[in-house]
mmCIF file of C-alpha atoms in Angstrom:
data_model
loop_
_atom_site.group_PDB
_atom_site.id
_atom_site.type_symbol
_atom_site.label_atom_id
_atom_site.label_comp_id
_atom_site.label_asym_id
_atom_site.label_seq_id
_atom_site.Cartn_x
_atom_site.Cartn_y
_atom_site.Cartn_z
ATOM 1 C CA GLU A 242 -126.672 -8.619 134.946
ATOM 2 C CA THR A 243 -125.241 -12.054 135.726
ATOM 3 C CA GLY A 244 -121.641 -11.034 136.360
ATOM 4 C CA VAL A 245 -120.377 -12.619 133.156
ATOM 5 C CA THR A 246 -119.463 -10.187 130.370
ATOM 6 C CA GLN A 247 -118.906 -11.115 126.746
ATOM 7 C CA THR A 248 -117.457 -8.988 123.939
ATOM 8 C CA PRO A 249 -118.178 -8.326 121.209
ATOM 9 C CA ARG A 250 -121.938 -8.819 121.257
ATOM 10 C CA HIS A 251 -122.046 -9.040 117.462
ATOM 11 C CA LEU A 252 -119.345 -10.057 115.014
ATOM 12 C CA VAL A 253 -119.376 -10.432 111.257
ATOM 13 C CA MET A 254 -116.334 -12.013 109.678
ATOM 14 C CA GLY A 255 -115.177 -13.475 106.419
ATOM 15 C CA MET A 256 -113.961 -17.037 106.131
ATOM 16 C CA THR A 257 -110.324 -15.962 105.977
ATOM 17 C CA ASN A 258 -110.444 -13.604 108.970
ATOM 18 C CA LYS A 259 -109.011 -14.191 112.425
ATOM 19 C CA LYS A 260 -111.021 -12.832 115.329
ATOM 20 C CA SER A 261 -111.469 -13.528 119.032
ATOM 21 C CA LEU A 262 -114.372 -13.621 121.452
ATOM 22 C CA LYS A 263 -113.738 -12.551 125.020
ATOM 23 C CA CYS A 264 -115.435 -13.535 128.259
ATOM 24 C CA GLU A 265 -114.813 -12.105 131.708
ATOM 25 C CA GLN A 266 -116.202 -12.999 135.124
ATOM 26 C CA HIS A 267 -115.420 -11.600 138.545
ATOM 27 C CA LEU A 268 -117.662 -13.950 140.514
ATOM 28 C CA GLY A 269 -114.796 -15.933 141.969
ATOM 29 C CA HIS A 270 -115.767 -18.956 139.891
ATOM 30 C CA ASN A 271 -113.250 -21.637 139.049
ATOM 31 C CA ALA A 272 -114.916 -23.112 135.972
ATOM 32 C CA MET A 273 -115.625 -21.436 132.641
ATOM 33 C CA TYR A 274 -117.361 -22.755 129.561
ATOM 34 C CA TRP A 275 -117.960 -22.003 125.894
ATOM 35 C CA TYR A 276 -121.297 -23.067 124.438
ATOM 36 C CA LYS A 277 -122.601 -22.834 120.878
ATOM 37 C CA GLN A 278 -126.276 -22.198 120.215
ATOM 38 C CA SER A 279 -127.570 -22.764 116.686
ATOM 39 C CA ALA A 280 -131.147 -22.205 115.596
ATOM 40 C CA LYS A 281 -133.578 -24.861 116.841
ATOM 41 C CA LYS A 282 -130.826 -26.934 118.460
ATOM 42 C CA PRO A 283 -129.976 -27.470 122.126
ATOM 43 C CA LEU A 284 -127.000 -25.679 123.559
ATOM 44 C CA GLU A 285 -123.806 -27.509 122.630
ATOM 45 C CA LEU A 286 -120.890 -27.581 125.038
ATOM 46 C CA MET A 287 -117.633 -26.734 123.271
ATOM 47 C CA PHE A 288 -114.975 -26.321 125.962
ATOM 48 C CA VAL A 289 -114.684 -26.480 129.731
ATOM 49 C CA TYR A 290 -111.890 -24.959 131.784
ATOM 50 C CA SER A 291 -111.394 -25.669 135.462
ATOM 51 C CA LEU A 292 -108.793 -23.585 137.270
ATOM 52 C CA GLU A 293 -107.380 -22.530 133.897
ATOM 53 C CA GLU A 294 -106.857 -26.117 132.731
ATOM 54 C CA ARG A 295 -108.920 -27.405 129.828
ATOM 55 C CA VAL A 296 -110.891 -30.394 131.101
ATOM 56 C CA GLU A 297 -113.177 -31.036 128.168
ATOM 57 C CA ASN A 298 -113.117 -30.486 124.440
ATOM 58 C CA ASN A 299 -116.219 -31.818 122.776
ATOM 59 C CA SER A 300 -114.734 -32.719 119.398
ATOM 60 C CA VAL A 301 -114.669 -29.102 118.341
ATOM 61 C CA PRO A 302 -112.900 -28.330 115.032
ATOM 62 C CA SER A 303 -109.439 -26.848 115.380
ATOM 63 C CA ARG A 304 -110.592 -23.614 113.734
ATOM 64 C CA PHE A 305 -111.934 -22.829 117.217
ATOM 65 C CA SER A 306 -109.108 -22.344 119.697
ATOM 66 C CA PRO A 307 -109.821 -21.524 123.352
ATOM 67 C CA GLU A 308 -107.500 -19.758 125.746
ATOM 68 C CA CYS A 309 -107.865 -19.303 129.485
ATOM 69 C CA PRO A 310 -105.037 -17.086 130.788
ATOM 70 C CA ASN A 311 -106.512 -16.906 134.302
ATOM 71 C CA SER A 312 -109.652 -17.955 136.131
ATOM 72 C CA SER A 313 -111.444 -14.687 135.293
ATOM 73 C CA HIS A 314 -110.886 -14.584 131.534
ATOM 74 C CA LEU A 315 -111.695 -16.903 128.678
ATOM 75 C CA PHE A 316 -111.138 -16.365 124.973
ATOM 76 C CA LEU A 317 -112.304 -18.165 121.868
ATOM 77 C CA HIS A 318 -109.994 -17.561 118.927
ATOM 78 C CA LEU A 319 -111.619 -17.972 115.520
ATOM 79 C CA HIS A 320 -109.740 -18.753 112.314
ATOM 80 C CA THR A 321 -110.899 -19.750 108.820
ATOM 81 C CA LEU A 322 -114.457 -20.342 109.909
ATOM 82 C CA GLN A 323 -117.244 -21.682 107.733
ATOM 83 C CA PRO A 324 -120.704 -20.162 107.200
ATOM 84 C CA GLU A 325 -122.212 -23.036 109.219
ATOM 85 C CA ASP A 326 -120.259 -21.750 112.225
ATOM 86 C CA SER A 327 -122.625 -18.769 112.361
ATOM 87 C CA ALA A 328 -124.352 -19.025 115.734
ATOM 88 C CA LEU A 329 -124.663 -17.496 119.175
ATOM 89 C CA TYR A 330 -121.615 -18.273 121.294
ATOM 90 C CA LEU A 331 -122.292 -18.213 125.002
ATOM 91 C CA CYS A 332 -119.787 -18.090 127.802
ATOM 92 C CA ALA A 333 -120.700 -19.348 131.240
ATOM 93 C CA SER A 334 -119.044 -19.805 134.597
ATOM 94 C CA SER A 335 -119.719 -21.790 137.743
ATOM 95 C CA PHE A 336 -118.110 -22.205 141.128
ATOM 96 C CA ARG A 337 -116.812 -25.587 140.066
ATOM 97 C CA THR A 338 -117.385 -28.176 137.354
ATOM 98 C CA GLY A 339 -119.794 -30.997 138.084
ATOM 99 C CA GLY A 340 -123.200 -29.620 137.268
ATOM 100 C CA GLY A 341 -123.567 -26.659 139.601
ATOM 101 C CA GLU A 342 -125.473 -23.484 138.805
ATOM 102 C CA LEU A 343 -124.251 -21.763 135.664
ATOM 103 C CA PHE A 344 -124.018 -18.027 135.127
ATOM 104 C CA PHE A 345 -124.199 -17.062 131.472
ATOM 105 C CA GLY A 346 -123.016 -14.053 129.557
ATOM 106 C CA GLU A 347 -125.193 -12.237 127.025
ATOM 107 C CA GLY A 348 -123.607 -14.100 124.138
ATOM 108 C CA SER A 349 -121.682 -13.118 121.026
ATOM 109 C CA ARG A 350 -123.664 -13.466 117.824
ATOM 110 C CA LEU A 351 -121.302 -14.521 115.065
ATOM 111 C CA THR A 352 -122.032 -14.325 111.367
ATOM 112 C CA VAL A 353 -119.554 -15.878 108.956
ATOM 113 C CA LEU A 354 -119.879 -14.673 105.375
ATOM 114 C CA LYS B 51 -134.503 -38.847 120.537
ATOM 115 C CA ASN B 52 -133.082 -36.140 122.818
ATOM 116 C CA GLU B 53 -132.259 -37.089 126.371
ATOM 117 C CA VAL B 54 -134.142 -33.975 127.504
ATOM 118 C CA GLU B 55 -137.498 -33.242 125.888
ATOM 119 C CA GLN B 56 -139.571 -30.125 126.434
ATOM 120 C CA SER B 57 -143.175 -29.424 125.588
ATOM 121 C CA PRO B 58 -144.656 -27.465 124.090
ATOM 122 C CA GLN B 59 -142.057 -26.080 121.690
ATOM 123 C CA ASN B 60 -144.040 -22.872 121.275
ATOM 124 C CA LEU B 61 -146.628 -21.345 123.538
ATOM 125 C CA THR B 62 -148.716 -18.199 123.291
ATOM 126 C CA ALA B 63 -150.768 -16.831 126.128
ATOM 127 C CA GLN B 64 -152.866 -13.862 127.087
ATOM 128 C CA GLU B 65 -151.629 -11.670 129.903
ATOM 129 C CA GLY B 66 -152.782 -13.045 133.240
ATOM 130 C CA GLU B 67 -152.975 -16.680 132.169
ATOM 131 C CA PHE B 68 -151.423 -19.534 134.114
ATOM 132 C CA ILE B 69 -148.670 -21.192 132.101
ATOM 133 C CA THR B 70 -147.090 -24.631 132.355
ATOM 134 C CA ILE B 71 -143.979 -25.816 130.536
ATOM 135 C CA ASN B 72 -142.969 -29.454 130.805
ATOM 136 C CA CYS B 73 -139.631 -31.226 130.756
ATOM 137 C CA SER B 74 -138.997 -34.973 130.606
ATOM 138 C CA TYR B 75 -135.605 -36.626 130.735
ATOM 139 C CA SER B 76 -134.311 -40.125 130.219
ATOM 140 C CA VAL B 77 -130.985 -40.132 132.089
ATOM 141 C CA GLY B 78 -129.974 -40.203 135.712
ATOM 142 C CA ILE B 79 -129.545 -36.732 137.111
ATOM 143 C CA SER B 80 -128.174 -34.976 140.154
ATOM 144 C CA ALA B 81 -130.138 -31.783 139.510
ATOM 145 C CA LEU B 82 -132.449 -30.115 137.025
ATOM 146 C CA HIS B 83 -132.156 -26.518 135.891
ATOM 147 C CA TRP B 84 -134.676 -24.112 134.438
ATOM 148 C CA LEU B 85 -133.152 -21.273 132.437
ATOM 149 C CA GLN B 86 -134.651 -18.213 130.776
ATOM 150 C CA GLN B 87 -133.280 -16.743 127.545
ATOM 151 C CA HIS B 88 -134.458 -13.328 126.399
ATOM 152 C CA PRO B 89 -134.398 -12.221 122.741
ATOM 153 C CA GLY B 90 -131.029 -10.506 123.240
ATOM 154 C CA GLY B 91 -129.477 -13.900 123.874
ATOM 155 C CA GLY B 92 -128.385 -13.841 127.495
ATOM 156 C CA ILE B 93 -129.436 -16.747 129.695
ATOM 157 C CA VAL B 94 -130.452 -16.467 133.319
ATOM 158 C CA SER B 95 -130.715 -19.365 135.717
ATOM 159 C CA LEU B 96 -134.198 -19.491 137.271
ATOM 160 C CA PHE B 97 -134.071 -22.655 139.355
ATOM 161 C CA MET B 98 -131.831 -25.549 140.208
ATOM 162 C CA LEU B 99 -133.657 -28.348 141.965
ATOM 163 C CA SER B 100 -133.185 -31.989 142.787
ATOM 164 C CA SER B 101 -136.477 -32.756 144.536
ATOM 165 C CA GLY B 102 -139.853 -31.298 145.386
ATOM 166 C CA LYS B 103 -140.767 -27.763 144.542
ATOM 167 C CA LYS B 104 -139.241 -24.277 144.499
ATOM 168 C CA LYS B 105 -140.975 -20.914 144.221
ATOM 169 C CA HIS B 106 -139.617 -17.523 143.274
ATOM 170 C CA GLY B 107 -142.123 -14.749 142.832
ATOM 171 C CA ARG B 108 -144.617 -15.840 140.169
ATOM 172 C CA LEU B 109 -142.492 -18.786 139.097
ATOM 173 C CA ILE B 110 -142.834 -22.290 140.496
ATOM 174 C CA ALA B 111 -140.732 -25.302 139.537
ATOM 175 C CA THR B 112 -141.549 -28.872 140.477
ATOM 176 C CA ILE B 113 -139.760 -32.130 139.892
ATOM 177 C CA ASN B 114 -140.827 -35.773 140.141
ATOM 178 C CA ILE B 115 -137.685 -37.874 140.242
ATOM 179 C CA GLN B 116 -139.532 -41.202 139.903
ATOM 180 C CA GLU B 117 -141.330 -40.050 136.759
ATOM 181 C CA LYS B 118 -138.305 -38.132 135.438
ATOM 182 C CA HIS B 119 -140.421 -35.085 134.856
ATOM 183 C CA SER B 120 -140.348 -31.426 135.803
ATOM 184 C CA SER B 121 -142.727 -28.547 135.254
ATOM 185 C CA LEU B 122 -142.233 -24.803 135.263
ATOM 186 C CA HIS B 123 -145.333 -22.782 136.110
ATOM 187 C CA ILE B 124 -145.848 -19.053 135.657
ATOM 188 C CA THR B 125 -148.773 -17.506 137.492
ATOM 189 C CA ALA B 126 -150.399 -14.250 136.327
ATOM 190 C CA SER B 127 -148.264 -14.163 133.181
ATOM 191 C CA HIS B 128 -147.047 -10.836 131.833
ATOM 192 C CA PRO B 129 -145.638 -9.760 128.447
ATOM 193 C CA ARG B 130 -142.214 -9.394 130.067
ATOM 194 C CA ASP B 131 -142.275 -13.164 130.675
ATOM 195 C CA SER B 132 -141.932 -13.626 126.903
ATOM 196 C CA ALA B 133 -138.711 -15.568 126.420
ATOM 197 C CA VAL B 134 -137.346 -19.016 125.670
ATOM 198 C CA TYR B 135 -137.410 -21.322 128.683
ATOM 199 C CA ILE B 136 -134.773 -24.035 128.697
ATOM 200 C CA CYS B 137 -134.678 -27.176 130.798
ATOM 201 C CA ALA B 138 -131.278 -28.745 131.481
ATOM 202 C CA VAL B 139 -130.213 -31.709 133.591
ATOM 203 C CA SER B 140 -126.951 -32.329 135.392
ATOM 204 C CA ASN B 141 -125.707 -35.771 134.379
ATOM 205 C CA THR B 142 -122.369 -36.850 135.889
ATOM 206 C CA ASP B 143 -120.283 -33.726 135.302
ATOM 207 C CA LYS B 144 -122.105 -32.190 132.364
ATOM 208 C CA LEU B 145 -125.327 -30.411 131.550
ATOM 209 C CA ILE B 146 -127.713 -31.777 128.923
ATOM 210 C CA PHE B 147 -130.049 -29.178 127.472
ATOM 211 C CA GLY B 148 -133.509 -29.332 125.988
ATOM 212 C CA THR B 149 -134.298 -27.350 122.851
ATOM 213 C CA GLY B 150 -136.356 -24.803 124.757
ATOM 214 C CA THR B 151 -139.955 -23.584 124.834
ATOM 215 C CA ARG B 152 -140.650 -20.234 123.205
ATOM 216 C CA LEU B 153 -143.275 -18.339 125.198
ATOM 217 C CA GLN B 154 -145.054 -15.230 123.986
ATOM 218 C CA VAL B 155 -147.427 -13.441 126.305
ATOM 219 C CA PHE B 156 -149.701 -10.855 124.686
ATOM 220 C CA PRO B 157 -151.294 -7.915 126.505
#
């Protein structure tokens, strides 16, 4: 138990669906992250939020839309995804941005049909 | 070529064996992280170090800044150590990850 909770753990969706991934942390951290993990590839940073402001967007397609309503919650809204978007999506948090220790959630495994 | 390289990619061991996983990097770093990912997907931070050596239970992590190299050692390995071990480096304000080493320990 790392203190970072992700839901759902598994999601199957069609290319025309709209769904959302949720991440929650009550560690008092100010930074939250979305990572994508595809088979045999390193973790890819998608988005970084610091104090609810997006500070980094690593050229992620607009079909992925993040939302950070407060410092404890982070969402990833999914719309018209492609099969190649199937992956494990990991949320993480840290006290601050800048390379400190990360606390990861269990991940949401997404399958796009 | 990845900025963070791990070796080996896959490793099998018999219970009780001493295990070493290596990580080399080619960028300037402020810290190096060792992470453990179990089959369910969740990732746990094992170590964050910027010099020398750290020990936690049966796990030992070392780093040589001059050689840009780190090792993760597991003493008296156990089947529950089976996981993917990921090396990551803090470079400016971001983390750069290796592709991981998949370890399987058999009884």
